[in-house]
Short mmCIF file of C-alpha atoms in Angstrom, two decimals:
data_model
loop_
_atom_site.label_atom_id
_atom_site.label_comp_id
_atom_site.label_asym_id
_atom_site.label_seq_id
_atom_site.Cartn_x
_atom_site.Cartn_y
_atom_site.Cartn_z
CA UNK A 1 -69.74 53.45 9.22
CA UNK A 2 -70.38 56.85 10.44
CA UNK A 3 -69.63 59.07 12.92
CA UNK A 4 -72.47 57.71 15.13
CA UNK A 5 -71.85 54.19 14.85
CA UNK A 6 -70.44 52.43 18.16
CA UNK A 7 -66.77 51.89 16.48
CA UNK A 8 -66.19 55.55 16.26
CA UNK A 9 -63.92 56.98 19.04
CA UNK A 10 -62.40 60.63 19.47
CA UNK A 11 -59.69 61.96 21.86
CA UNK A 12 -58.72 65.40 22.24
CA UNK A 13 -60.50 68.50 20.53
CA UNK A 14 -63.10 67.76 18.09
CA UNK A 15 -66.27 69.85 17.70
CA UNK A 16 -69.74 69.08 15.65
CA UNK A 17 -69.04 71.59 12.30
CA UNK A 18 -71.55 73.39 10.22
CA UNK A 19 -70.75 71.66 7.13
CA UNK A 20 -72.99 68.36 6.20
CA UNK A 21 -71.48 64.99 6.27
CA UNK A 22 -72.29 61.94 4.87
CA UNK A 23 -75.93 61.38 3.45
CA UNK A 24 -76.65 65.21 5.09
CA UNK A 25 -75.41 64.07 8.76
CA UNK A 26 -73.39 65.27 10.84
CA UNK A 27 -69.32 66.06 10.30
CA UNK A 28 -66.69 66.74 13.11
CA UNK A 29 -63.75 68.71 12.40
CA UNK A 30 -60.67 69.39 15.04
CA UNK A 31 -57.31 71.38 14.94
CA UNK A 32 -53.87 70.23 15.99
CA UNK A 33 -53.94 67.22 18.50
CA UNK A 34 -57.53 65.54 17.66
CA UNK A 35 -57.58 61.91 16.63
CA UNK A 36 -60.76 59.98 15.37
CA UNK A 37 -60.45 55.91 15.60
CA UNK A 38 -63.04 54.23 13.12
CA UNK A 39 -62.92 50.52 14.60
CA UNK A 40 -63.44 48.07 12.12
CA UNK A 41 -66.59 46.74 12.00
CA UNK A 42 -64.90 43.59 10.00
CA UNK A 43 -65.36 40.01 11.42
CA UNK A 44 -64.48 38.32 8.14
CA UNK A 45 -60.95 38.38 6.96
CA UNK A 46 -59.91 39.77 3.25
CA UNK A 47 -58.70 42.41 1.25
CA UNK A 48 -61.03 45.37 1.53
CA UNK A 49 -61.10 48.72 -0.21
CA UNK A 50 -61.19 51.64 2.50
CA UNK A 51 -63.19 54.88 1.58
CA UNK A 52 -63.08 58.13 3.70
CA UNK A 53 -66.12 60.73 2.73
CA UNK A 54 -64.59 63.86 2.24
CA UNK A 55 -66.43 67.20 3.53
CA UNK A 56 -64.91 69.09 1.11
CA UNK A 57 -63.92 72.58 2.48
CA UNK A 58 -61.27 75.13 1.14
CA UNK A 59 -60.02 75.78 4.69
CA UNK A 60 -59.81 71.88 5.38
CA UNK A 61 -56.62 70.49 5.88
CA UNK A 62 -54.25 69.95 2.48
CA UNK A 63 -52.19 66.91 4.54
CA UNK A 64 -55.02 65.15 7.00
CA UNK A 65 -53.32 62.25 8.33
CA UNK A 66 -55.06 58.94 8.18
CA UNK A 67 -53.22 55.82 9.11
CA UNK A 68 -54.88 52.24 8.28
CA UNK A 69 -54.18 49.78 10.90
CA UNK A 70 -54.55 46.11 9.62
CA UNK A 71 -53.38 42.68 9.84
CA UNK A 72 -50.29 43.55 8.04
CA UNK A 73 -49.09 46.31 10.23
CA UNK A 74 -50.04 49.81 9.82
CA UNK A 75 -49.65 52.41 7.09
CA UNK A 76 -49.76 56.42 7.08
CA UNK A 77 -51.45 58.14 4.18
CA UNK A 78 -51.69 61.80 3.47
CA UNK A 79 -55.01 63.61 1.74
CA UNK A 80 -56.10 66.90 0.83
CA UNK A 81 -59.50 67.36 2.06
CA UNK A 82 -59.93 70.61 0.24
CA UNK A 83 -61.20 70.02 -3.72
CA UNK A 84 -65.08 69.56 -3.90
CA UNK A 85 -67.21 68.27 -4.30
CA UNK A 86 -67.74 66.31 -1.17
CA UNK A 87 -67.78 62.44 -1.58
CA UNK A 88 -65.80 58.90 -1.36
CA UNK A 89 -62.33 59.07 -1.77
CA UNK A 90 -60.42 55.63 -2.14
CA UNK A 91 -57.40 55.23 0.44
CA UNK A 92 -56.57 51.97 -0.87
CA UNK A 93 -56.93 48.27 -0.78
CA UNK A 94 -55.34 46.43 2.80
CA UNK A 95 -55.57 42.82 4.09
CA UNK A 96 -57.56 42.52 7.42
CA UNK A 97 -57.74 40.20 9.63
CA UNK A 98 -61.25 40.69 11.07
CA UNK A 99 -60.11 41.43 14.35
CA UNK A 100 -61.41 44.70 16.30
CA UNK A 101 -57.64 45.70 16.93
CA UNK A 102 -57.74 47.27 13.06
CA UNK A 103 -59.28 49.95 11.94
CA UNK A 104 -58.76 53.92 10.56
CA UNK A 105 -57.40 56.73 12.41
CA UNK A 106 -58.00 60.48 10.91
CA UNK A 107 -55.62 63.14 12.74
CA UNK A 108 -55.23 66.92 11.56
CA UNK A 109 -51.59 66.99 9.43
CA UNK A 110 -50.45 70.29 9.42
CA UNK A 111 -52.49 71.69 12.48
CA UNK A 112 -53.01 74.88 10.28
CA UNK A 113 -56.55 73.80 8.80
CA UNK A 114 -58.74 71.36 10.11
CA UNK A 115 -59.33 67.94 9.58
CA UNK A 116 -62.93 66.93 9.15
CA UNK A 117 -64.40 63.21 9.00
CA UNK A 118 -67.92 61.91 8.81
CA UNK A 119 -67.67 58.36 7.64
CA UNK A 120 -65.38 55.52 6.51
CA UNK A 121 -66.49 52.45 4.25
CA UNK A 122 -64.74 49.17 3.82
CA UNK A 123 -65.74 47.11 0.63
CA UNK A 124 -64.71 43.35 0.59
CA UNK A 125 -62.52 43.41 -2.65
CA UNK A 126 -61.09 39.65 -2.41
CA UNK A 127 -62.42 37.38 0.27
CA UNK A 128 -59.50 35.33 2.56
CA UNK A 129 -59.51 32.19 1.33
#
């Protein structure tokens, strides 16, 4: 899912930046304060692998904060959005539920740099049986 898609929410400063997202679209970056919710588009529950696309920037933020919010609770991850070249960087696999309360939330770490996102994947790894 991208930036575009319906699931996507922001609150507090974010701004369209210069650099190209995912597939050549658009990224958003913001400074201290900004969170980005990625909903989960997920109606089937199961363990999925979680992707961010990294805009790869040396002034990016070394520490973005992303927290994945599942079925099992909620977990806080730290990742350097610097080193290029831009791509898919695995956050992990998680257990959802397939309810809309989960999802991803991107939030600038250190407030020094910005955190940029442009899109979030989930890949079914092992299907709820």
């Amino acid at each position: 899912m991208t930036i575009k898609d319906p699931g996507y929410k922001e609150s507090g400063a974010w701004a369209d930046s210069g650099l190209a997202g995912y597939k050549g679209g658009k990224s958003r970056f913001s400074g201290k304060g900004g969170r980005a919710v990625f909903a989960s588009p997920l109606n089937k529950a199961g363990e999925y692998t979680v992707y961010i696309y990294r805009v790869a920037h040396p002034s990016n933020d070394a520490r973005q904060g992303i927290a994945i919010n599942n079925g099992g609770g909620s977990e806080s991850l730290v990742v350097d959005m610097r080193p290029g070249p831009s791509g898919w960087v695995e956050l992990g696999s998680y257990a959802f539920k397939g309810t809309k309360k989960e999802g991803v939330v991107v939030k600038p770490g250190s407030g020094i740099s910005p955190a940029r996102c442009s899109a979030l994947m989930f890949v079914l790894a092992t299907p709820e049986r």
